[in-house]
Coordinates of C-alpha atoms (C1' of nucleotides) in Angstrom, one line a residue:
Chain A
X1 CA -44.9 17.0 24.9
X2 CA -43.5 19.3 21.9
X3 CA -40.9 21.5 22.7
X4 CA -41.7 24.6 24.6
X5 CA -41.4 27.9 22.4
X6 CA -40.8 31.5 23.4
X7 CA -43.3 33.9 24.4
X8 CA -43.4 36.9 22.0
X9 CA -42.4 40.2 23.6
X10 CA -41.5 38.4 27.0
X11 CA -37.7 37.9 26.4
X12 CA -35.1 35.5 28.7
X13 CA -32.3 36.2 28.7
X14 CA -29.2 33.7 29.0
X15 CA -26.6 33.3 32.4
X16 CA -23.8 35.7 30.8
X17 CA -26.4 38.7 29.5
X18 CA -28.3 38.3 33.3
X19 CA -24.6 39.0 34.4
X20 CA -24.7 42.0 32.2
X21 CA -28.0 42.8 33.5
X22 CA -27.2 43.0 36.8
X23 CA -23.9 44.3 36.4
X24 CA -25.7 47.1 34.7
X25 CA -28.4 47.8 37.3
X26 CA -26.1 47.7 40.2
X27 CA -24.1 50.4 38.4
X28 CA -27.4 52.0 38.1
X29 CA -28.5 52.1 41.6
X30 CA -25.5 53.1 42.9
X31 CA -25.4 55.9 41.0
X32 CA -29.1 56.7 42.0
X33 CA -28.0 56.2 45.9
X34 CA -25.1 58.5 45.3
X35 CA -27.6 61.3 44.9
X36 CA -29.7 60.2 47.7
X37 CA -32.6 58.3 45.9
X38 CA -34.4 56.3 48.3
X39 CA -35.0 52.7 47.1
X40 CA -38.7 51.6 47.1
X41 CA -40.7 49.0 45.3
X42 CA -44.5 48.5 44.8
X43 CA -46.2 45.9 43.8
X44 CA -47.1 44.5 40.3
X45 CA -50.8 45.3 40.4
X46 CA -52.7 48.6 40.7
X47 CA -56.4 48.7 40.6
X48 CA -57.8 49.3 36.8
X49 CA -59.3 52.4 37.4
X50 CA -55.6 54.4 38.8
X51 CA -54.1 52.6 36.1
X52 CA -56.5 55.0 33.7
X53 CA -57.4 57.5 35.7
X54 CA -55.6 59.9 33.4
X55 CA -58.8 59.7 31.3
X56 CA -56.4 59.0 28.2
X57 CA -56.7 55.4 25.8
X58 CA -57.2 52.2 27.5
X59 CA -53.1 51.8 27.3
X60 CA -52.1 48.0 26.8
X61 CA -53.2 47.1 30.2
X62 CA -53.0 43.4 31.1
X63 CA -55.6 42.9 33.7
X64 CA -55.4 40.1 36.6
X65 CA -57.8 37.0 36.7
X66 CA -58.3 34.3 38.7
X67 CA -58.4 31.0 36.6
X68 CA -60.8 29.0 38.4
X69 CA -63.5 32.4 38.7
X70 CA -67.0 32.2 39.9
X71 CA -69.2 33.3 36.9
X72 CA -70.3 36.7 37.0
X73 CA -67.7 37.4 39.3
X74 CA -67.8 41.6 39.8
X75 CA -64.3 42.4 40.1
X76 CA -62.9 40.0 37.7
X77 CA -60.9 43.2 35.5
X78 CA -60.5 45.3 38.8
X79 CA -56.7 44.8 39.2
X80 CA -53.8 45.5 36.0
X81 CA -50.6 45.1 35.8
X82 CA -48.5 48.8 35.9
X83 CA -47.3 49.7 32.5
X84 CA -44.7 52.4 34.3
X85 CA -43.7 52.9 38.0
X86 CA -44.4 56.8 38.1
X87 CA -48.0 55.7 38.1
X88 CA -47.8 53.2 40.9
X89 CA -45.1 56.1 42.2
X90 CA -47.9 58.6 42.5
X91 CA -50.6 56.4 44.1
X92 CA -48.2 55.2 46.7
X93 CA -47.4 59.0 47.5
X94 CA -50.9 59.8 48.4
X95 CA -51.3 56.5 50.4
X96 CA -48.5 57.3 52.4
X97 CA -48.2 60.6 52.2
X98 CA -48.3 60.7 56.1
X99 CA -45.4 58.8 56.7
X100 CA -42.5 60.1 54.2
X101 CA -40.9 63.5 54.4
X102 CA -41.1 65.9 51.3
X103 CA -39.1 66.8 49.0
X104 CA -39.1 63.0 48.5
X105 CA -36.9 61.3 46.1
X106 CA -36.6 57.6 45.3
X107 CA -35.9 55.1 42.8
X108 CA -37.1 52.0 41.8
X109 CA -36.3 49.5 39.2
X110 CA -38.9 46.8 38.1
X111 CA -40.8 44.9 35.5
X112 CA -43.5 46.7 33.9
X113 CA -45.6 45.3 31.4
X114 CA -47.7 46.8 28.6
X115 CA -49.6 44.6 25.4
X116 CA -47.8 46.7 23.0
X117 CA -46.9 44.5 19.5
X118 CA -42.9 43.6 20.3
X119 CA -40.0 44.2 17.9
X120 CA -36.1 44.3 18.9
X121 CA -35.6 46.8 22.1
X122 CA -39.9 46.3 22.5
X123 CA -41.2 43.7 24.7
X124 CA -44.5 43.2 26.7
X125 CA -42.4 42.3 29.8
X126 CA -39.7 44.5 30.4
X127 CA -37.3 46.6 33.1
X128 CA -37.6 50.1 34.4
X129 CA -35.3 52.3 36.3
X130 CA -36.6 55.0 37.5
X131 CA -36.1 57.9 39.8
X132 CA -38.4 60.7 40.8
X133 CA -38.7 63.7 43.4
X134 CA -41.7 65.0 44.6
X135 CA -42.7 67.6 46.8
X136 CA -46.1 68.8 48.4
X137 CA -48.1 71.7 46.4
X138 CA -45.0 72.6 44.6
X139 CA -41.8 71.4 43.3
X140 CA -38.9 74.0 43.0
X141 CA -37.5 73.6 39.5
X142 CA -33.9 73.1 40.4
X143 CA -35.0 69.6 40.2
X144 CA -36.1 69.6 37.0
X145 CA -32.4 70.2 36.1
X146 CA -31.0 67.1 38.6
X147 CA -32.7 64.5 36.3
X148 CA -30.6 64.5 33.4
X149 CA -27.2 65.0 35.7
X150 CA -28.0 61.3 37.6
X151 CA -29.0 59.8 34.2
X152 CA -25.5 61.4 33.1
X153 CA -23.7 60.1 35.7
X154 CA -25.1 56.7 35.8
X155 CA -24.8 56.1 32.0
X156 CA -21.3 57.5 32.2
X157 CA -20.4 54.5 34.5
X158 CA -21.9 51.8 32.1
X159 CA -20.3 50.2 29.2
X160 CA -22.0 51.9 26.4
X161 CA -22.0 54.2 23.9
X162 CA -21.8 58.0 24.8
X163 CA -25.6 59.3 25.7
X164 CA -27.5 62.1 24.7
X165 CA -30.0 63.6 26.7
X166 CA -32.7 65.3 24.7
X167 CA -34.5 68.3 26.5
X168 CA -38.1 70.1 25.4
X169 CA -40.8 71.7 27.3
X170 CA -43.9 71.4 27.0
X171 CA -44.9 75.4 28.1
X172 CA -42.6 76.4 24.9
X173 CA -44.7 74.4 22.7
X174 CA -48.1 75.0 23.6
X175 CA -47.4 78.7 24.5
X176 CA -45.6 78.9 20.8
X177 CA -49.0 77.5 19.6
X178 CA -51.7 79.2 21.4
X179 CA -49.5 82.2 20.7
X180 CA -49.5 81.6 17.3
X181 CA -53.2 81.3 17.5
X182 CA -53.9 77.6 17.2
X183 CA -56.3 76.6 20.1
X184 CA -55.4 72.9 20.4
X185 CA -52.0 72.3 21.6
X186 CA -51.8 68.6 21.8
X187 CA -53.3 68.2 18.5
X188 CA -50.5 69.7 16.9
X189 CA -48.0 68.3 19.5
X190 CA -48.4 65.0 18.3
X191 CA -48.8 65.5 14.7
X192 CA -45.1 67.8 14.7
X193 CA -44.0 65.0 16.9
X194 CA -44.2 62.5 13.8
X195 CA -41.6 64.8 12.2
X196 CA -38.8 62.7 11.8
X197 CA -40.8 59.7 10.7
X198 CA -42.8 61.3 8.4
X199 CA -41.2 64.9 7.2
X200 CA -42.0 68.2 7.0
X201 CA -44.4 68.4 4.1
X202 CA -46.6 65.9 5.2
X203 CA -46.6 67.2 8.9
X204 CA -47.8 70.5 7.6
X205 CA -50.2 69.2 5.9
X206 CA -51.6 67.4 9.0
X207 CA -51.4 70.6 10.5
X208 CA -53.9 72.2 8.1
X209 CA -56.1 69.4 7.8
X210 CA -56.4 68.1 11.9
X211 CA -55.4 71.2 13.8
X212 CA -57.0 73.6 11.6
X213 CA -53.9 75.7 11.2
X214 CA -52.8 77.8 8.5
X215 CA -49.8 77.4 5.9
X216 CA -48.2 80.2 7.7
X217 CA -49.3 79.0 11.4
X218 CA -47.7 74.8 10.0
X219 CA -44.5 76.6 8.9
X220 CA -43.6 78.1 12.2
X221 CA -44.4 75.4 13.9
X222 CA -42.1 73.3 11.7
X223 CA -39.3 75.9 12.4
X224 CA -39.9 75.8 16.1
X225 CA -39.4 71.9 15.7
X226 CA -36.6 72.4 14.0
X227 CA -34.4 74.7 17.1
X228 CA -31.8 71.9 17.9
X229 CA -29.0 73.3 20.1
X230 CA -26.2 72.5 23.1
X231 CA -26.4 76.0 24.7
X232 CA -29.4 78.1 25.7
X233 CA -28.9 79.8 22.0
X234 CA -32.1 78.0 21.2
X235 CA -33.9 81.1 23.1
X236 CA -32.5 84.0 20.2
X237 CA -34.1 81.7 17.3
X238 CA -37.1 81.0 19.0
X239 CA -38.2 84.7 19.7
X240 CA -36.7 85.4 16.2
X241 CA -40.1 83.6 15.2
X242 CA -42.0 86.8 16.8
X243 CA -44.5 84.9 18.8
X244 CA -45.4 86.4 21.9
X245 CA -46.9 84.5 24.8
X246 CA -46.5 84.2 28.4
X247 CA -46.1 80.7 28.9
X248 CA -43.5 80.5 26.0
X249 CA -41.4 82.7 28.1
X250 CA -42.0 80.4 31.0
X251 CA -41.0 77.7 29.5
X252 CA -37.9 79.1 27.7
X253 CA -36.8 80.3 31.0
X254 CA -37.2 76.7 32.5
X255 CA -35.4 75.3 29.4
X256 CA -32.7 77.3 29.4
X257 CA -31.7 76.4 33.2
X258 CA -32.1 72.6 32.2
X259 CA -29.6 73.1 29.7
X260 CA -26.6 75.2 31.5
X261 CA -27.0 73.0 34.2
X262 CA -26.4 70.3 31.9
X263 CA -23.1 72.3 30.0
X264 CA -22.1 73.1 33.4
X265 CA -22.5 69.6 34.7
X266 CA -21.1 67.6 31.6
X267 CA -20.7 69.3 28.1
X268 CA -22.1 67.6 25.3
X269 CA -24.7 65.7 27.5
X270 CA -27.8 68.0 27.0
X271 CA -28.9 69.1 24.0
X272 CA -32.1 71.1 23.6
X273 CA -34.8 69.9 21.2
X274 CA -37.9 71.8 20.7
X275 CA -39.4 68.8 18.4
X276 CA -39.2 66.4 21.0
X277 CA -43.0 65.7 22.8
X278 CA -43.0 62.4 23.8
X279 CA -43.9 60.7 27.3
X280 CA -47.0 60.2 28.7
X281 CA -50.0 62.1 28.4
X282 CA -49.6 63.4 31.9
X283 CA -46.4 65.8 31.0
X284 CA -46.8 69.4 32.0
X285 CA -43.4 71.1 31.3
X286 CA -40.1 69.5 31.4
X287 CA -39.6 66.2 29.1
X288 CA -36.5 64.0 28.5
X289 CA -35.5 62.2 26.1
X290 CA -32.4 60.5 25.4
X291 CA -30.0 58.9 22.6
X292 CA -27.4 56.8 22.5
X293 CA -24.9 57.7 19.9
X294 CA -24.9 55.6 17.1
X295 CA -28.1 54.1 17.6
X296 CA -30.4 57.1 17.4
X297 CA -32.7 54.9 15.1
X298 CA -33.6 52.8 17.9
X299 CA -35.2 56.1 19.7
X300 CA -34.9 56.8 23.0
X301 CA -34.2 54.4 26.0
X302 CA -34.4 56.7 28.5
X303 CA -37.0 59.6 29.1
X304 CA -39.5 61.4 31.6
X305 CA -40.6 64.7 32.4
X306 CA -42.3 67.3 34.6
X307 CA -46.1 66.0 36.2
X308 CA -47.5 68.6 37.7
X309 CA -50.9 66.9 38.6
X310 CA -50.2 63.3 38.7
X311 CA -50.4 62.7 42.4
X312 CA -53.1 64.3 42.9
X313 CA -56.3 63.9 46.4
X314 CA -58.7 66.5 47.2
X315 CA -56.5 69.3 48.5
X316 CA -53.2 67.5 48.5
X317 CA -50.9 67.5 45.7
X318 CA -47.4 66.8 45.0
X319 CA -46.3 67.4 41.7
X320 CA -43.1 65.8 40.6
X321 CA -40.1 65.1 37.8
X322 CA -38.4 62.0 37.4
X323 CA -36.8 59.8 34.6
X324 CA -36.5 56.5 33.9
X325 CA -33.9 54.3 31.9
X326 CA -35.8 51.8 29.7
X327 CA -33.0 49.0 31.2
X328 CA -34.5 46.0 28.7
X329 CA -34.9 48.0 25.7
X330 CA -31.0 49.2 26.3
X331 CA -30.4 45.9 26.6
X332 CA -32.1 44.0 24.0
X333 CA -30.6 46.8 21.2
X334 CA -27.0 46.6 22.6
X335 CA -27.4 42.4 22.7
X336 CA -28.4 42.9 19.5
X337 CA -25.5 44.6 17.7
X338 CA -22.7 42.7 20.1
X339 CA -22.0 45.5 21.7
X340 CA -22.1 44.0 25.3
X341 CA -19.8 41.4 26.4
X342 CA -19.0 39.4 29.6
X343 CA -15.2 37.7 30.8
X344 CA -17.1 34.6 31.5
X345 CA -20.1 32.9 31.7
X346 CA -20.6 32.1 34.8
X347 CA -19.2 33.8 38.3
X348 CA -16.7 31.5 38.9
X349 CA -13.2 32.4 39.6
X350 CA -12.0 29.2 40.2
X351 CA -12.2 25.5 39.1
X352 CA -11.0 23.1 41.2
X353 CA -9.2 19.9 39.6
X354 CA -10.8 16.7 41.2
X355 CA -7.8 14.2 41.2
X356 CA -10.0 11.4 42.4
X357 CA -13.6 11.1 43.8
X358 CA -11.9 9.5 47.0
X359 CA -10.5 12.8 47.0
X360 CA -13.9 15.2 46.8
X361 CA -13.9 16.1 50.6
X362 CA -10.3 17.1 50.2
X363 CA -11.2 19.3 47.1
X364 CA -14.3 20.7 48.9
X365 CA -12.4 21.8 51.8
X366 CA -9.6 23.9 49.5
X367 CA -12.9 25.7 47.8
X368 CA -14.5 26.3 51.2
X369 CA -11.0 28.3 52.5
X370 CA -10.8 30.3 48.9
X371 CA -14.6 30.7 49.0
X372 CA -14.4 31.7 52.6
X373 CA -11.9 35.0 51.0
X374 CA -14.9 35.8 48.6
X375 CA -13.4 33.8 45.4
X376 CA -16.1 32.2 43.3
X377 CA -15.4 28.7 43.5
X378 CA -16.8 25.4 42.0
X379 CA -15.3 22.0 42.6
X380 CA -14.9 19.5 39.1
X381 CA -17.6 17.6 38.3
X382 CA -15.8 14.7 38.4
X383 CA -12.4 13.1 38.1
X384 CA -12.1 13.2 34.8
X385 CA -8.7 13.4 33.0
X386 CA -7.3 16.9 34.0
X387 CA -7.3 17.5 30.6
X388 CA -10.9 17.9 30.3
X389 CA -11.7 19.4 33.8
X390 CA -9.1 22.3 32.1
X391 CA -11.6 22.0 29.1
X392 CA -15.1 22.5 31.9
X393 CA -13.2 25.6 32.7
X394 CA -12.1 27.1 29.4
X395 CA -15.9 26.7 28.0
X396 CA -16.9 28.8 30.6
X397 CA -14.3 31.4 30.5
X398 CA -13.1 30.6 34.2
X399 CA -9.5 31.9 34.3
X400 CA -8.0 29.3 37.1
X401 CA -7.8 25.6 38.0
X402 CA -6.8 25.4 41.3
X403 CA -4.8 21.3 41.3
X404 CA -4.6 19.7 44.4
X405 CA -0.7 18.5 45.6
X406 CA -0.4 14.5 45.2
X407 CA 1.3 12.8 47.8
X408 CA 2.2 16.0 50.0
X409 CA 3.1 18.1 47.5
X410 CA 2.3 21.8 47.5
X411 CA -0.9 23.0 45.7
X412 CA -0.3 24.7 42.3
X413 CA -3.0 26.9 40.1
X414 CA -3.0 27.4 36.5
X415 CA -3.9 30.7 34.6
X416 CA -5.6 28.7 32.0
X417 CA -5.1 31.9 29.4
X418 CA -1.1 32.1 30.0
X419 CA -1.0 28.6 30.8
X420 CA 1.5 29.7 33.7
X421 CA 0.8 27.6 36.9
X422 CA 3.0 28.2 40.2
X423 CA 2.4 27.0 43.7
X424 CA -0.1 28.2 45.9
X425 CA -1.9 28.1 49.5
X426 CA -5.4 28.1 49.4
X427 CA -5.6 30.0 52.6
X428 CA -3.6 32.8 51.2
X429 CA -3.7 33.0 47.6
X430 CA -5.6 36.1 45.5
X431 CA -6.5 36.1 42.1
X432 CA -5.8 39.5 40.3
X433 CA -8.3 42.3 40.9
X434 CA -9.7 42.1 37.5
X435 CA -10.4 38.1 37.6
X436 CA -12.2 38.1 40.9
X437 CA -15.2 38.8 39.3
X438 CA -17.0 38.4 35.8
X439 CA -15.8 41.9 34.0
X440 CA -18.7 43.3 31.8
X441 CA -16.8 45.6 28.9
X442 CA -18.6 46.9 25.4
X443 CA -17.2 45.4 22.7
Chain B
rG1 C1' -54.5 45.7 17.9
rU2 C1' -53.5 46.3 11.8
rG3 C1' -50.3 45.1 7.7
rG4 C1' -45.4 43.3 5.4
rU5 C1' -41.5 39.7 5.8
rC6 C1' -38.9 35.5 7.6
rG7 C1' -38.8 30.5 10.5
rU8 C1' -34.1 23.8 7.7
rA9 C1' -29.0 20.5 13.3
rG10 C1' -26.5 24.5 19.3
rC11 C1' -24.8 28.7 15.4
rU12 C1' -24.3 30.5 10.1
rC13 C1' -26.6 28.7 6.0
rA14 C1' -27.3 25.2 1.2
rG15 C1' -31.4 22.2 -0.7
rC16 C1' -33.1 23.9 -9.0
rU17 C1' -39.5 24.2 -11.9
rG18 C1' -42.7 19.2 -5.4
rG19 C1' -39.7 12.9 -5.5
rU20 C1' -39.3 11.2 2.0
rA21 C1' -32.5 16.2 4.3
rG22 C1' -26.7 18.4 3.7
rA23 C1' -22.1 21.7 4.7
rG24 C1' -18.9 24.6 7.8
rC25 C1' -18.3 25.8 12.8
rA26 C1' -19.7 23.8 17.6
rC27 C1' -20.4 19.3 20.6
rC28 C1' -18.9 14.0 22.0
rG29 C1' -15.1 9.8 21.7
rG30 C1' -10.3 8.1 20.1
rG31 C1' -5.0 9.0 18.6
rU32 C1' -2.3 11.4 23.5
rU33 C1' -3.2 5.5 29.8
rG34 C1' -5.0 12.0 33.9
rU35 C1' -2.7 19.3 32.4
rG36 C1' -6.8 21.9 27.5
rG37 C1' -6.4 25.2 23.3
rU38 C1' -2.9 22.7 16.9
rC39 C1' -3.5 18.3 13.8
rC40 C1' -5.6 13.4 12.3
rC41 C1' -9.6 9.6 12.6
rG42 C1' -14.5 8.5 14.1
rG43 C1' -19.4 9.7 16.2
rG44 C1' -24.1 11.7 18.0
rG45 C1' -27.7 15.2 16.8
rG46 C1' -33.2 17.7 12.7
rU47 C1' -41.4 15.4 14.1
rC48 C1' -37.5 20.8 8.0
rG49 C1' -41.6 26.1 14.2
rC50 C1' -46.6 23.7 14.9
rG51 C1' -51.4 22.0 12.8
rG52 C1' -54.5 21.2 8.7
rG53 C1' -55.1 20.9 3.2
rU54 C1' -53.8 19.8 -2.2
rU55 C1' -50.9 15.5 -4.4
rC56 C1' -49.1 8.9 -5.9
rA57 C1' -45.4 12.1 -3.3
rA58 C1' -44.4 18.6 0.3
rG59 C1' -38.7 21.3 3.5
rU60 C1' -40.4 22.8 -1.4
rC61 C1' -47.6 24.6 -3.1
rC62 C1' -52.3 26.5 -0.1
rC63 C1' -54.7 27.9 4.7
rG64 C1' -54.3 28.6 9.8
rU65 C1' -51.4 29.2 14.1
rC66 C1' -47.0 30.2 17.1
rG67 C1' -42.3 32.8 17.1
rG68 C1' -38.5 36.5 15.2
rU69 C1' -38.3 41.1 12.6
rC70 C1' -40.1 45.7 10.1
rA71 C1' -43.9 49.6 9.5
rC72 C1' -48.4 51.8 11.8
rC73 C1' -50.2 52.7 16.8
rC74 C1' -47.7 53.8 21.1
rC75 C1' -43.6 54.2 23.8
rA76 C1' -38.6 52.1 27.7

RNA sequence: GUGGUCGUAGCUCAGCUGGUAGAGCACCGGGUUGUGGUCCCGGGGGUCGCGGGUUCAAGUCCCGUCGGUCACCCCA
C-alpha cells in the first residue's frame, strides 16, 4: 500500500499545535462562561432542506450517504453536514423552544464543514466558536453591543496579536441606498463589498452597470464605504452626505451604541466600518467583523451579526445576535507565520529515569505519588544509559528527570535546562508553577 | 466549482540544453562501560507526490490525477 496522503482542506494538526488548540479553546470558553453562555452542542447533520431554507445558493453542502444504499433509495441527499452552528442554533431553538428560558444565550464550539476550494486559514473541515442570545419576538439591542465585548475579552486572554473588531449595519446601508434612490440594496451591498479587492473605479462601475445606479448615486455610495471611525463620529460624515431615510437613522442610532459600548468597554477594540457587509445572507442589522493586527490580509476570523428572522415557526419567533471565532482559520494563519508556540511537546512534566528494568515497579510507584499531586508523569522507556533517557526528555521539551536513589540513597531531580539537580521526595516535591503544565506563548 | 503556480530524504534546498540522485540541519551508533546539550568518527533513510505517455534513456519533456498555495466564488 503507497503511502497515505493528506486530504485537501481537511487539515491535522500535530501533538504540540492540538496543545495550542485546546489551550486556545479552553481560554475561549471560559471566557464565554464568564458572561453566562450556556454550553450546548448539536449534532453534525441537519436535514437538507433547513440547511437551505434561507432560499439563497446551494452553499457547499456535503450531504450524508449511506455506502451500501438501496437503489432508488428516496432520501439518499436528505441529511447535510452544517456549514455554521447559528443554523443548527436556530432549528434547535424552535425544537425546544418549550424547554429553555428566553433571553437564551449559549455557546458552542464544533466542526463545521463547507466544500469551499481550501487555501492557508481555508479548509473544508474546520472549528467554530460561537456564541449567540436569543429571545422570543424581540431581542432588546443591548445585546447587540455584548458580542463584540466577550470576543474582546476572550481574544484579550489568548496569545495573539491585538484584535480589531469591525462594526457595520446593515439598516445604514440599505436605508443610505433606498434613500439615495436605488431600489436594490443587496445588489449594491455586495458589489461595494468587493471594495478593497477590486477599488473604487471599478466598483462604481459595477454600480452603474448591475444596480442601475447613477455616477452621482455610485459616488456616494463609495463615500459611505469609505466612513472608517473609532468613535460614533462616523454619524456627522454620514448625514454630511444629505441622504434622508428612516431606517438610516435607525441604523446609525443602533451603530453608534455598538461603538461607545465598545470605547467604553475597551478603547481601540471597535472601530466602525460602513464598507463592511459580509456574513450570511440572513443578516438584518448588526454585522461583525474582525482583524487581527498585522494580518488584515488574511480577512476576518471572527464575525456575525444581527438575524432577525432566522428562527423562525408559524407565530413564534426569536430573533437573535451572536458571533463566532473562526478557531481553525486563526489557527492555520498564526501556524503559519510561527507565531504560536508551545514549552513542550507533549504534557509531560516529568520523566522518570529507569535505572534498571528490575527496577520498573519501583519507578512506577514514584510516578503514581507525583501523578497522584496532578504532575504529568511518564516513566523511561527503558533503561537505557541516563544519558539518553535525559536525551527522550530534552526532545520533548520536558523540563525534569526525576532519578531514582541507588542503594538507599535519597531521590534527586534534574532541571534539565539549568542542569541543577537537588534531592527530592516524590510525595512532596512541586515543580514551579510555570512547568506544571505545557505554556502556550506567541512568539 | 473555475483558472494560475508549485510538489526531490524528517526539514531547507541543489541537480546545466533528458544519460538511472546530492548537501546542510535533523536522526541513529561509537569515541565517553549508565547524567544530555560541544567536538570527532561512522551509519540508516528517497518507488524524485502518484499514474500513464514520448525516448535507447525522464527527477529533468507531454497528459492525467492527488496534495500545497494564490486569484475568482464565497466566507471562519
Amino acid at each position: 500500500m503507497s503511502k497515505p496522503t493528506p486530504i485537501s482542506g481537511f487539515p491535522e494538526w500535530l501533538p504540540a499545535q492540538r496543545m495550542i488548540e485546546q489551550n486556545i479553546v479552553e481560554r475561549i470558553r471560559a471566557t464565554f462562561e464568564l458572561y453566562g453562555f450556556a454550553p450546548l452542542e448539536t449534532r453534525a447533520v441537519e436535514p437538507l432542506d433547513q440547511l437551505l431554507r434561507k432560499g439563497e445558493t446551494s452553499k457547499e453542502v456535503y450531504v450524508l450517504r449511506r455506502l451500501q444504499e438501496e437503489p432508488g433509495a428516496q432520501s439518499a441527499d436528505s441529511l447535510g453536514l452544517h456549514f455554521d452552528l447559528t443554523v443548527p442554533f436556530a432549528r434547535f431553538v424552535l425544537e425546544n423552544s418549550g424547554k429553555l428560558q428566553f433571553p437564551f444565550r449559549r455557546y458552542q464550539i464544533q466542526k463545521v464543514w463547507r466544500g469551499e476550494r481550501p487555501q492557508e486559514g481555508r479548509y473544508r473541515e474546520f472549528l467554530q466558536a460561537d456564541i449567540d442570545v436569543v429571545d422570543r419576538d424581540d431581542l432588546p439591542f443591548h445585546y447587540d453591543t455584548e458580542m463584540p465585548l466577550v470576543i474582546g475579552d476572550a481574544f484579550a486572554s489568548l496569545p495573539i496579536p491585538p484584535a480589531t473588531i469591525l462594526v457595520n449595519n446593515r439598516k445604514v446601508c440599505e436605508g443610505f441606498y433606498r434613500g439615495l434612490g436605488l431600489d436594490d440594496p443587496d445588489q449594491v451591498l455586495r458589489t461595494v463589498d468587493k471594495l478593497d479587492k477590486i477599488g473604487p473605479e471599478k466598483v462604481a462601475a459595477l454600480l452603474v452597470e448591475t444596480a442601475g445606479a447613477t455616477d452621482a448615486q455610485a459616488r456616494a455610495c463609495l463615500e459611505l464605504a469609505s466612513i472608517s471611525t473609532a468613535d460614533a463620529s462616523f454619524v456627522d460624515a454620514v448625514r454630511a452626505l444629505g441622504v434622508d431615510n428612516p431606517l438610516l437613522d435607525e441604523g446609525l442610532e443602533e451603530l453608534v451604541r455598538v461603538v461607545e459600548a465598545g470605547v467604553e468597554h475597551a478603547p481601540g477594540l471597535i472601530r466602525a466600518e460602513l464598507k463592511i457587509a459580509r456574513g450570511l445572507d440572513y443578516y438584518t442589522g448588526t454585522v461583525y467583523e474582525t482583524q487581527l493586527q498585522g494580518y488584515e490580509r488574511f480577512g476576518s476570523i471572527c464575525s456575525g451579526g444581527r438575524y432577525e428572522n432566522l428562527a423562525t415557526a408559524g407565530n413564534e419567533r426569536f430573533p437573535g445576535v451572536g458571533i463566532s471565532i473562526g478557531v481553525s482559520r486563526m489557527l492555520g494563519l498564526l501556524f503559519g507565520q510561527n507565531a504560536l508556540g508551545v514549552s513542550r511537546s507533549v504534557p509531560t512534566c516529568v520523566v522518570v529515569a529507569l535505572p534498571a528494568e528490575e527496577l520498573r515497579p519501583a519507578c512506577d510507584r514514584i510516578a503514581r505519588s507525583l501523578r497522584s499531586r496532578g504532575i504529568s508523569t511518564e516513566v523511561a522507556p527503558s533503561a537505557a544509559k541516563f544519558g539518553k533517557q535525559i536525551r527522550f526528555a530534552e526532545r520533548r521539551g520536558i523540563p525534569y528527570v526525576w532519578f531514582p536513589g541507588a542503594d538507599g540513597a535519597a531521590d534527586t531531580i534534574k532541571d534539565i535546562r539549568s542542569g541543577d539537580q537537588v534531592e527530592a521526595d516524590a510525595s512532596t516535591w512541586q515543580p514551579t508553577a510555570g512547568d506544571l503544565t505545557p505554556v502556550v506563548s506567541g512568539s
